[in-house]
Tab-separated table of C-alpha atoms in Angstrom:
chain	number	residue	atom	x	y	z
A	1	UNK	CA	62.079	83.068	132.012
A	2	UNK	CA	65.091	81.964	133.738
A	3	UNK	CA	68.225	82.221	131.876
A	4	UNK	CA	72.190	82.231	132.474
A	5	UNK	CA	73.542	85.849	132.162
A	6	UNK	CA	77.253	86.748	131.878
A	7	UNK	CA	77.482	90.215	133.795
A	8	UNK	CA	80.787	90.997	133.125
A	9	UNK	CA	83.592	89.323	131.016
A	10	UNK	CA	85.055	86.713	133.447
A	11	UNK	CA	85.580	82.434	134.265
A	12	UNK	CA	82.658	80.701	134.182
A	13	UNK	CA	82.268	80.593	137.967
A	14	UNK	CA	80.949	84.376	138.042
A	15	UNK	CA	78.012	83.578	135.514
A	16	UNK	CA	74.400	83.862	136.797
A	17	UNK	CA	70.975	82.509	137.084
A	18	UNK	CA	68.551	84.779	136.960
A	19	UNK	CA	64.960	85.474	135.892
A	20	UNK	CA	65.131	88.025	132.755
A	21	UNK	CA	61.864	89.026	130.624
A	22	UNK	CA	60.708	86.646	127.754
A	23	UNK	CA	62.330	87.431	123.825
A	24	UNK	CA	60.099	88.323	121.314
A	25	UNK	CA	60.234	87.169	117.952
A	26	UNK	CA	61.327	89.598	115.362
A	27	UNK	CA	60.122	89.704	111.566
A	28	UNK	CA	61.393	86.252	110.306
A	29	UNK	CA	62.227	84.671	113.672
A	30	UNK	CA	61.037	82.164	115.654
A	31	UNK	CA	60.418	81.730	119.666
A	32	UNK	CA	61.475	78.401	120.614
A	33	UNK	CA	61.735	76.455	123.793
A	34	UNK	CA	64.465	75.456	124.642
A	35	UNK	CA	64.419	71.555	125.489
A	36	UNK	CA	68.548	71.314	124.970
A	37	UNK	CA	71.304	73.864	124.253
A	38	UNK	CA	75.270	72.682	123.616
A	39	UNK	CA	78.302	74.388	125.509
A	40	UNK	CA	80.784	74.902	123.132
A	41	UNK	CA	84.692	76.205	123.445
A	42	UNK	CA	84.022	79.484	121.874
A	43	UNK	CA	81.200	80.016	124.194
A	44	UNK	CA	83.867	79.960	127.262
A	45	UNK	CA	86.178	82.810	125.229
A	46	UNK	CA	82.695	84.902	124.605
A	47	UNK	CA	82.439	84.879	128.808
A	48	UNK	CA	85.635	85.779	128.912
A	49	UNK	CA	85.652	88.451	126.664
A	50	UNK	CA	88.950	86.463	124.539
A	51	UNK	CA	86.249	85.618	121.236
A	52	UNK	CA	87.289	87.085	117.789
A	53	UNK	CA	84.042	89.394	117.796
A	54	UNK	CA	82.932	90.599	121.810
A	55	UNK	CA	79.402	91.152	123.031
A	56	UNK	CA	79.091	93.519	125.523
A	57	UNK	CA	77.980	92.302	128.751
A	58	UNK	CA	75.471	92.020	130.408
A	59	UNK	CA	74.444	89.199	127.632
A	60	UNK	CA	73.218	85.180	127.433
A	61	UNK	CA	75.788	83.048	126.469
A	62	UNK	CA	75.209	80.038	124.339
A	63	UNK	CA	74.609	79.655	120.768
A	64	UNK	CA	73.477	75.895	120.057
A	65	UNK	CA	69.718	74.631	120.709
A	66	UNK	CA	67.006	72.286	120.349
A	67	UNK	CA	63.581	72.619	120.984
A	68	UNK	CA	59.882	73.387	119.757
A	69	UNK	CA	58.164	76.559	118.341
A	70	UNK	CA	56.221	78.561	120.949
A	71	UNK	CA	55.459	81.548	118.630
A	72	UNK	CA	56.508	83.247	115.478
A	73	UNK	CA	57.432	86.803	114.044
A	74	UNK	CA	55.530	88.156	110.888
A	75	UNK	CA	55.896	86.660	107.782
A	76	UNK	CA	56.712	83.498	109.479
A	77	UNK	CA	54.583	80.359	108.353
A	78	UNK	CA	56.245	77.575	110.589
A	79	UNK	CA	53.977	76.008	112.562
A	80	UNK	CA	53.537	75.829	116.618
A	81	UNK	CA	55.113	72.745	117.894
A	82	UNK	CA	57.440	72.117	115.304
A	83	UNK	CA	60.810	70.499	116.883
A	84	UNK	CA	63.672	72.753	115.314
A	85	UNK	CA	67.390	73.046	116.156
A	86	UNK	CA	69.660	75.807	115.355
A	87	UNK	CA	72.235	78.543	116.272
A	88	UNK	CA	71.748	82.087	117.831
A	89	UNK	CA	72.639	84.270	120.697
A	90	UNK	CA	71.368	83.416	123.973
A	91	UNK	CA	70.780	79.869	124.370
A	92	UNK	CA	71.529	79.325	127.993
A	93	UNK	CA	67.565	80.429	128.629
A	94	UNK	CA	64.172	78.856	128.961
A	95	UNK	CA	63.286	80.382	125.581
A	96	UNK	CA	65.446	81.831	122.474
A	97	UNK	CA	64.861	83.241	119.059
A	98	UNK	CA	65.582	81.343	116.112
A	99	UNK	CA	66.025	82.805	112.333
A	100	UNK	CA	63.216	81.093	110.856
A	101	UNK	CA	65.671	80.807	107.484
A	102	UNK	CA	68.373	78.882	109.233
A	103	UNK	CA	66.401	76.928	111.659
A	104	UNK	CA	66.310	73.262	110.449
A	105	UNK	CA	63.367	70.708	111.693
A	106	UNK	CA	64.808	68.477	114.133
A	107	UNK	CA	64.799	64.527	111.452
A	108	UNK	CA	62.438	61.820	112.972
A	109	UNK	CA	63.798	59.312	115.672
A	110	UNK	CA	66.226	62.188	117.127
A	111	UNK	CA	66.228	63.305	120.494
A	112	UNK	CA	66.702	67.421	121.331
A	113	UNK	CA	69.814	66.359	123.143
A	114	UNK	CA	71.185	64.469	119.870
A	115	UNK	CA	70.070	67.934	117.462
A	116	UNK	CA	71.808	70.940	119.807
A	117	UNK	CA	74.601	68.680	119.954
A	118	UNK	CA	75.397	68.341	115.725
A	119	UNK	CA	75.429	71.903	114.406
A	120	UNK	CA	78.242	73.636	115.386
A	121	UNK	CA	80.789	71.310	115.613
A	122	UNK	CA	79.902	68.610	112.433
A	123	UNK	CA	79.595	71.248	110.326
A	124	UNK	CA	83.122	72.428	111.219
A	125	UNK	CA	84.515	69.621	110.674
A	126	UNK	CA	82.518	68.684	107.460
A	127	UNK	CA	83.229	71.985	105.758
A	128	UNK	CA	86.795	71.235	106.593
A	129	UNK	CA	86.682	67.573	105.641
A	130	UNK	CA	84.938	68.288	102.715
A	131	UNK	CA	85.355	71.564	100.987
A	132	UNK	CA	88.669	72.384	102.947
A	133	UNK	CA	90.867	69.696	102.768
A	134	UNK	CA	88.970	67.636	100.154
A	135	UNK	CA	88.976	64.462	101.668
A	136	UNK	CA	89.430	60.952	99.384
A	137	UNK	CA	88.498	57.703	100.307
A	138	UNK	CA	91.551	56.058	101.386
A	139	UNK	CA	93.251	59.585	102.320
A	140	UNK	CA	94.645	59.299	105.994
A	141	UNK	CA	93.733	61.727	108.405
A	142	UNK	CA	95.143	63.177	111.671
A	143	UNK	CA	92.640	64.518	113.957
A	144	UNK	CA	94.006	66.926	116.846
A	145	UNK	CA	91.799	66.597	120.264
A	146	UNK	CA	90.388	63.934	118.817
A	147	UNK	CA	87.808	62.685	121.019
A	148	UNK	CA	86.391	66.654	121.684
A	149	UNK	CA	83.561	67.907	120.351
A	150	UNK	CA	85.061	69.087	117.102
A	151	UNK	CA	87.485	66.513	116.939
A	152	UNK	CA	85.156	63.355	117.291
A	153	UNK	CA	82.725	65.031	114.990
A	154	UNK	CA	85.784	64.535	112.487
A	155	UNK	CA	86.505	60.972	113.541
A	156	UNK	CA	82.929	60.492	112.526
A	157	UNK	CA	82.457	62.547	109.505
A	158	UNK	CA	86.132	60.907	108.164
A	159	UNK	CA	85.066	57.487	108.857
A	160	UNK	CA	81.785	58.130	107.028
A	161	UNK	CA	83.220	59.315	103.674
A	162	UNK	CA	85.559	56.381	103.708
A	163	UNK	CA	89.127	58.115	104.980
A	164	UNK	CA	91.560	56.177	107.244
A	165	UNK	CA	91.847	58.128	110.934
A	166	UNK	CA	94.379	58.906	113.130
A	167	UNK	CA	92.717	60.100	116.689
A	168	UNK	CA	95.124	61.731	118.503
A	169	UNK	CA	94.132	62.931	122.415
A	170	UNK	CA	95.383	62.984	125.638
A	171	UNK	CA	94.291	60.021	127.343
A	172	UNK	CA	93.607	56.204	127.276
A	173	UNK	CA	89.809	57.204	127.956
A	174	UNK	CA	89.707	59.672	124.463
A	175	UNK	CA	91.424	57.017	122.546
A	176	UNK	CA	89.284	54.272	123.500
A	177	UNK	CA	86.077	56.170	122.673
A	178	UNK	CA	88.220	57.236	119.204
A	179	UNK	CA	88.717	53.896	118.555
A	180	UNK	CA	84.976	53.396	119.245
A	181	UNK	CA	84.025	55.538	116.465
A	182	UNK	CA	85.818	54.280	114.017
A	183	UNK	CA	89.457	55.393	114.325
A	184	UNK	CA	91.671	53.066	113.031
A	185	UNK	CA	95.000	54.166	114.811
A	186	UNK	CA	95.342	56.157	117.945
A	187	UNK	CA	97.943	58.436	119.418
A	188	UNK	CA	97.959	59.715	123.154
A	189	UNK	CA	100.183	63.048	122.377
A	190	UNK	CA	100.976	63.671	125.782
A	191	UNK	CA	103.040	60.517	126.743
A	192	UNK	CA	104.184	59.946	122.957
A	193	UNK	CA	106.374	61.366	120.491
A	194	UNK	CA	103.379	62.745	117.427
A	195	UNK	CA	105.192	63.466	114.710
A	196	UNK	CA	107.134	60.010	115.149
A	197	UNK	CA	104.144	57.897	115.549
A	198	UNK	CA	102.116	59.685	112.749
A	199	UNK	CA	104.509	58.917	110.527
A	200	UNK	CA	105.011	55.244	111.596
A	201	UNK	CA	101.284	54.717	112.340
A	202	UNK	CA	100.228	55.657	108.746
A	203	UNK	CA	103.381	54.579	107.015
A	204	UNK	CA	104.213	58.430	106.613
A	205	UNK	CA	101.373	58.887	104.143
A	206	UNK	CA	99.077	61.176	106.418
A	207	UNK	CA	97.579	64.080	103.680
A	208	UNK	CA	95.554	65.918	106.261
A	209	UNK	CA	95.800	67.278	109.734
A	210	UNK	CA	93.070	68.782	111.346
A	211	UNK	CA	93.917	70.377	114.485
A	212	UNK	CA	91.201	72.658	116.714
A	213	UNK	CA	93.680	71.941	119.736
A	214	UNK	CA	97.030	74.343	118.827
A	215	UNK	CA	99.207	74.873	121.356
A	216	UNK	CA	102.731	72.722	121.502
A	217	UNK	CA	100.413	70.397	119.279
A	218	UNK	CA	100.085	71.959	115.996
A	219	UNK	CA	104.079	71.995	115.043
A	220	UNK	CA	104.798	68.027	115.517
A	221	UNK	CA	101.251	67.050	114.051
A	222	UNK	CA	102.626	69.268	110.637
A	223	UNK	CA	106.125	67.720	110.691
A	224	UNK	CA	104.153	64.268	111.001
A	225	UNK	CA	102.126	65.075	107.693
A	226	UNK	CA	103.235	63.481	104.244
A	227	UNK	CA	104.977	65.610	101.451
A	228	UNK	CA	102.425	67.732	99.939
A	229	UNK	CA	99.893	67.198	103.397
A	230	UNK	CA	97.488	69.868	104.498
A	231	UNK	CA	96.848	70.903	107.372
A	232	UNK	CA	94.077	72.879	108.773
A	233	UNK	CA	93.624	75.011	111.783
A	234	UNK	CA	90.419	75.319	113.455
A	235	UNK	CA	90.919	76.439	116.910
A	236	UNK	CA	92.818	76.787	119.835
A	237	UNK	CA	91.512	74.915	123.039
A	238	UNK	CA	94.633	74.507	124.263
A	239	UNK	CA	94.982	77.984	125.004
A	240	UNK	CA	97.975	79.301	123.218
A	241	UNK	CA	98.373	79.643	119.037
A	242	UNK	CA	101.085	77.925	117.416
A	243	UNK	CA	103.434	79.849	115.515
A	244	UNK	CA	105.108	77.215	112.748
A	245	UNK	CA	108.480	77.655	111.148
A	246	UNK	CA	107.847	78.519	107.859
A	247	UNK	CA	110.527	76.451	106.364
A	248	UNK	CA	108.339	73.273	107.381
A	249	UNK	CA	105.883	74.210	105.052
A	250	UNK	CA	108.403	75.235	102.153
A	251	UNK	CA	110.609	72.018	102.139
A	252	UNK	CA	107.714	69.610	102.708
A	253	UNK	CA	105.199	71.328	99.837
A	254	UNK	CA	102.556	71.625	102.754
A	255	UNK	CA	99.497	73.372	102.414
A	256	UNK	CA	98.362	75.248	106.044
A	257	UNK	CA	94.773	76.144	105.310
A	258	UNK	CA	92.275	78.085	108.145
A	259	UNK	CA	88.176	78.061	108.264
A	260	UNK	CA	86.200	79.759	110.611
A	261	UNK	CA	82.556	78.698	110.958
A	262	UNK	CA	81.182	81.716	111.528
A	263	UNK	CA	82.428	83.228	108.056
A	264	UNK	CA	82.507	80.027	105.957
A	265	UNK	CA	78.514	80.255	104.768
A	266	UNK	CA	79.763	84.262	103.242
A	267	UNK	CA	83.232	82.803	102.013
A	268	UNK	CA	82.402	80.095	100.213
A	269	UNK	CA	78.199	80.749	99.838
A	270	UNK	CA	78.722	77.168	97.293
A	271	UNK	CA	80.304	74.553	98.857
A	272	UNK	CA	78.530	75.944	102.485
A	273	UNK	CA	74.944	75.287	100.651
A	274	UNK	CA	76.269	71.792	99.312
A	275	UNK	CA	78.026	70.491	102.675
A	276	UNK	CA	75.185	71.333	104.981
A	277	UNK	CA	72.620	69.567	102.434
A	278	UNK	CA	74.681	66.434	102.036
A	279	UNK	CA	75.616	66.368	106.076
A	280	UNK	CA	72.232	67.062	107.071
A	281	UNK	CA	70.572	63.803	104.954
A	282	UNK	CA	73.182	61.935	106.576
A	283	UNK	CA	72.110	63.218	110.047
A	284	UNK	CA	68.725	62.046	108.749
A	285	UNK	CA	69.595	59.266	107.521
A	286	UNK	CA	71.426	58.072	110.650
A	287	UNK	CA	74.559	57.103	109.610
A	288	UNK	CA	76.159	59.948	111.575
A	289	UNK	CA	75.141	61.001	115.569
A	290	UNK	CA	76.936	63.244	117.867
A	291	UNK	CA	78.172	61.444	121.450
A	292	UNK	CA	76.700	63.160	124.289
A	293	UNK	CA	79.553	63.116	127.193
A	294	UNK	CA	77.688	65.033	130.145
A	295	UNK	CA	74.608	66.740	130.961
A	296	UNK	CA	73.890	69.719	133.200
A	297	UNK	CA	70.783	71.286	134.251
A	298	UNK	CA	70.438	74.967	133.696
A	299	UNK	CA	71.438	75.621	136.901
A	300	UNK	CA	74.906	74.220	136.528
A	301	UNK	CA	75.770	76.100	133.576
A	302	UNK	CA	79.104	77.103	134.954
A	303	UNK	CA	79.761	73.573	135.659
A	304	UNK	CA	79.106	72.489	132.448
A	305	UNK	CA	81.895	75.409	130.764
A	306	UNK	CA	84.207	75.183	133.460
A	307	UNK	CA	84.449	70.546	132.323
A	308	UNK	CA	84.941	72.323	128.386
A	309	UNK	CA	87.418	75.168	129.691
A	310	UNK	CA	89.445	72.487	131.120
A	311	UNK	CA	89.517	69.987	128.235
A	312	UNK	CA	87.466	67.271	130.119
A	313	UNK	CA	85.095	66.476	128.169
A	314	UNK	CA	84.066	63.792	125.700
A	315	UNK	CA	82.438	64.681	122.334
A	316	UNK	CA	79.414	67.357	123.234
A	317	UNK	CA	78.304	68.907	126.878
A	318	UNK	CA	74.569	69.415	126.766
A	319	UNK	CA	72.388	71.920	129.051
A	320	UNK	CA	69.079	70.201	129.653
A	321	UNK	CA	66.181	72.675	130.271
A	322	UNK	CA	63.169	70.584	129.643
């Protein structure tokens, strides 16, 4: 199969197609083929050796896909031709394994594009919507980077359980597709002052902040929040971490709060179980749909990290394989 292999930690640029031997389904797992996989942020630290946890090279980057069951490992009744979508190591390939207990069966009416697209980055923001921040109806919240893939995942997620948003991005483009999707006031943080306008723009009554941006960011979106806000980290794409003056947090009454996907599900086994039932009925349902920004073949898999790496992107990047 052909397949995108990272040889040695490094930009996106040195990444390479190349024709590697077929996986094989383990115990439990499933072959799939891949008809979509989503580039993610993380996926451009993993290349670059800069992730929380490393894999040695050489390895396949990618973690996000959609596609159909080729073949199964033992004890594994799903059947051939089944659409699925999921996460695992290696999705920048023609095939990929699948753990047959998290793979989830891609919901009538939705296109492989649409299902390698939702994973990763609504289920960030829902757990932190949800069982992070608790979100009300009525509650205002700030969203950091808004109109990225994390960020207008929580525009849409926010909207949907009946919050009032603040997108905040760095362009006219971000805010307009922000404003799209529901937002109901906009910031562009890099020509205006954010902690000023949050505070005028929701009538300094903003309870949560949800930044995955960091940076020079994170410290005006917290003195922005309302006494006793919260506000939750979730990543750094803009390539530095914060560091917040702890006296902001003590004279305010503000809670900072972190979550991590990748530990979440063994942190809190509960609410992980409850939020991914409740968002995925709504992904059935309809009422919620990632927005696909670009596409790039396999081939242009560098391409396709290098628009993420430099913050160009709106709402997903997919890989299209099939």
């Amino acid at each position: 199969m052909r397949a995108i292999l990272c040889n040695a930690y490094g930009p996106p640029e040195e990444l390479a197609l190349a024709e590697v031997a077929d996986p094989v389904p383990a115990p439990g797992q499933l072959l799939v083929r891949v008809h979509a996989a989503a580039v993610n942020f993380p996926d451009v630290l993993f290349i670059a050796g800069k992730y929380q946890i490393k894999i040695p090279p050489p390895f396949i980057p990618g973690n996000e896909i959609a596609g159909e069951v080729v073949a199964v490992g033992n004890g594994v009744t799903t059947t051939l031709g089944q659409r699925v979508f999921g996460t695992t190591f290696g999705a920048f390939a023609e095939l990929a394994v699948l753990d047959a207990a998290t793979a989830a069966p891609v919901p009538d009416g939705v296109d492989f594009a649409s299902a390698a697209a939702f994973g990763v980055t609504y289920r960030t923001a829902y757990h932190a919507l949800r069982s992070v921040a608790r979100v009300a109806p009525g509650d205002w919240v700030v969203v950091l980077g808004a109109a990225g893939g994390v960020g207008l995942a929580a525009v849409d997620l926010a909207v949907a359980m009946g919050a009032r948003v603040l997108a905040a991005a760095s362009s006219p483009k971000k805010l307009d597709l922000c404003r799209e999707r529901g937002a109901e006031a906009t910031v562009d943080y890099d020509n205006e002052d954010l902690k000023l306008r949050i505070r005028e723009l929701t009538g300094d009554s903003a309870r949560v902040v949800l930044d995955p941006v960091g940076g020079s960011y994170a410290e005006p979106a917290l003195r922005g929040l309302a006494r006793g806000g919260m506000f939750v980290t979730l990543g750094y794409a803009a390539g530095s971490i914060p560091a917040i003056p702890l006296n902001l947090v003590m004279l305010k009454d503000i809670t900072v709060r972190g979550m991590e996907i990748r530990t979440f599900a063994d942190d809190y086994p509960d609410e992980c179980a409850r939020d991914i039932a409740e968002l995925s009925q709504m992904f059935a349902d309809g009422k919620i749909r990632p927005y696909i920004g670009a596409r790039f073949p396999l081939a242009e898999t560098a391409a396709a990290l290098r628009f993420v790496a430099d913050r160009k992107v709106l709402g997903k990047v997919i890989i299209d394989l099939v």
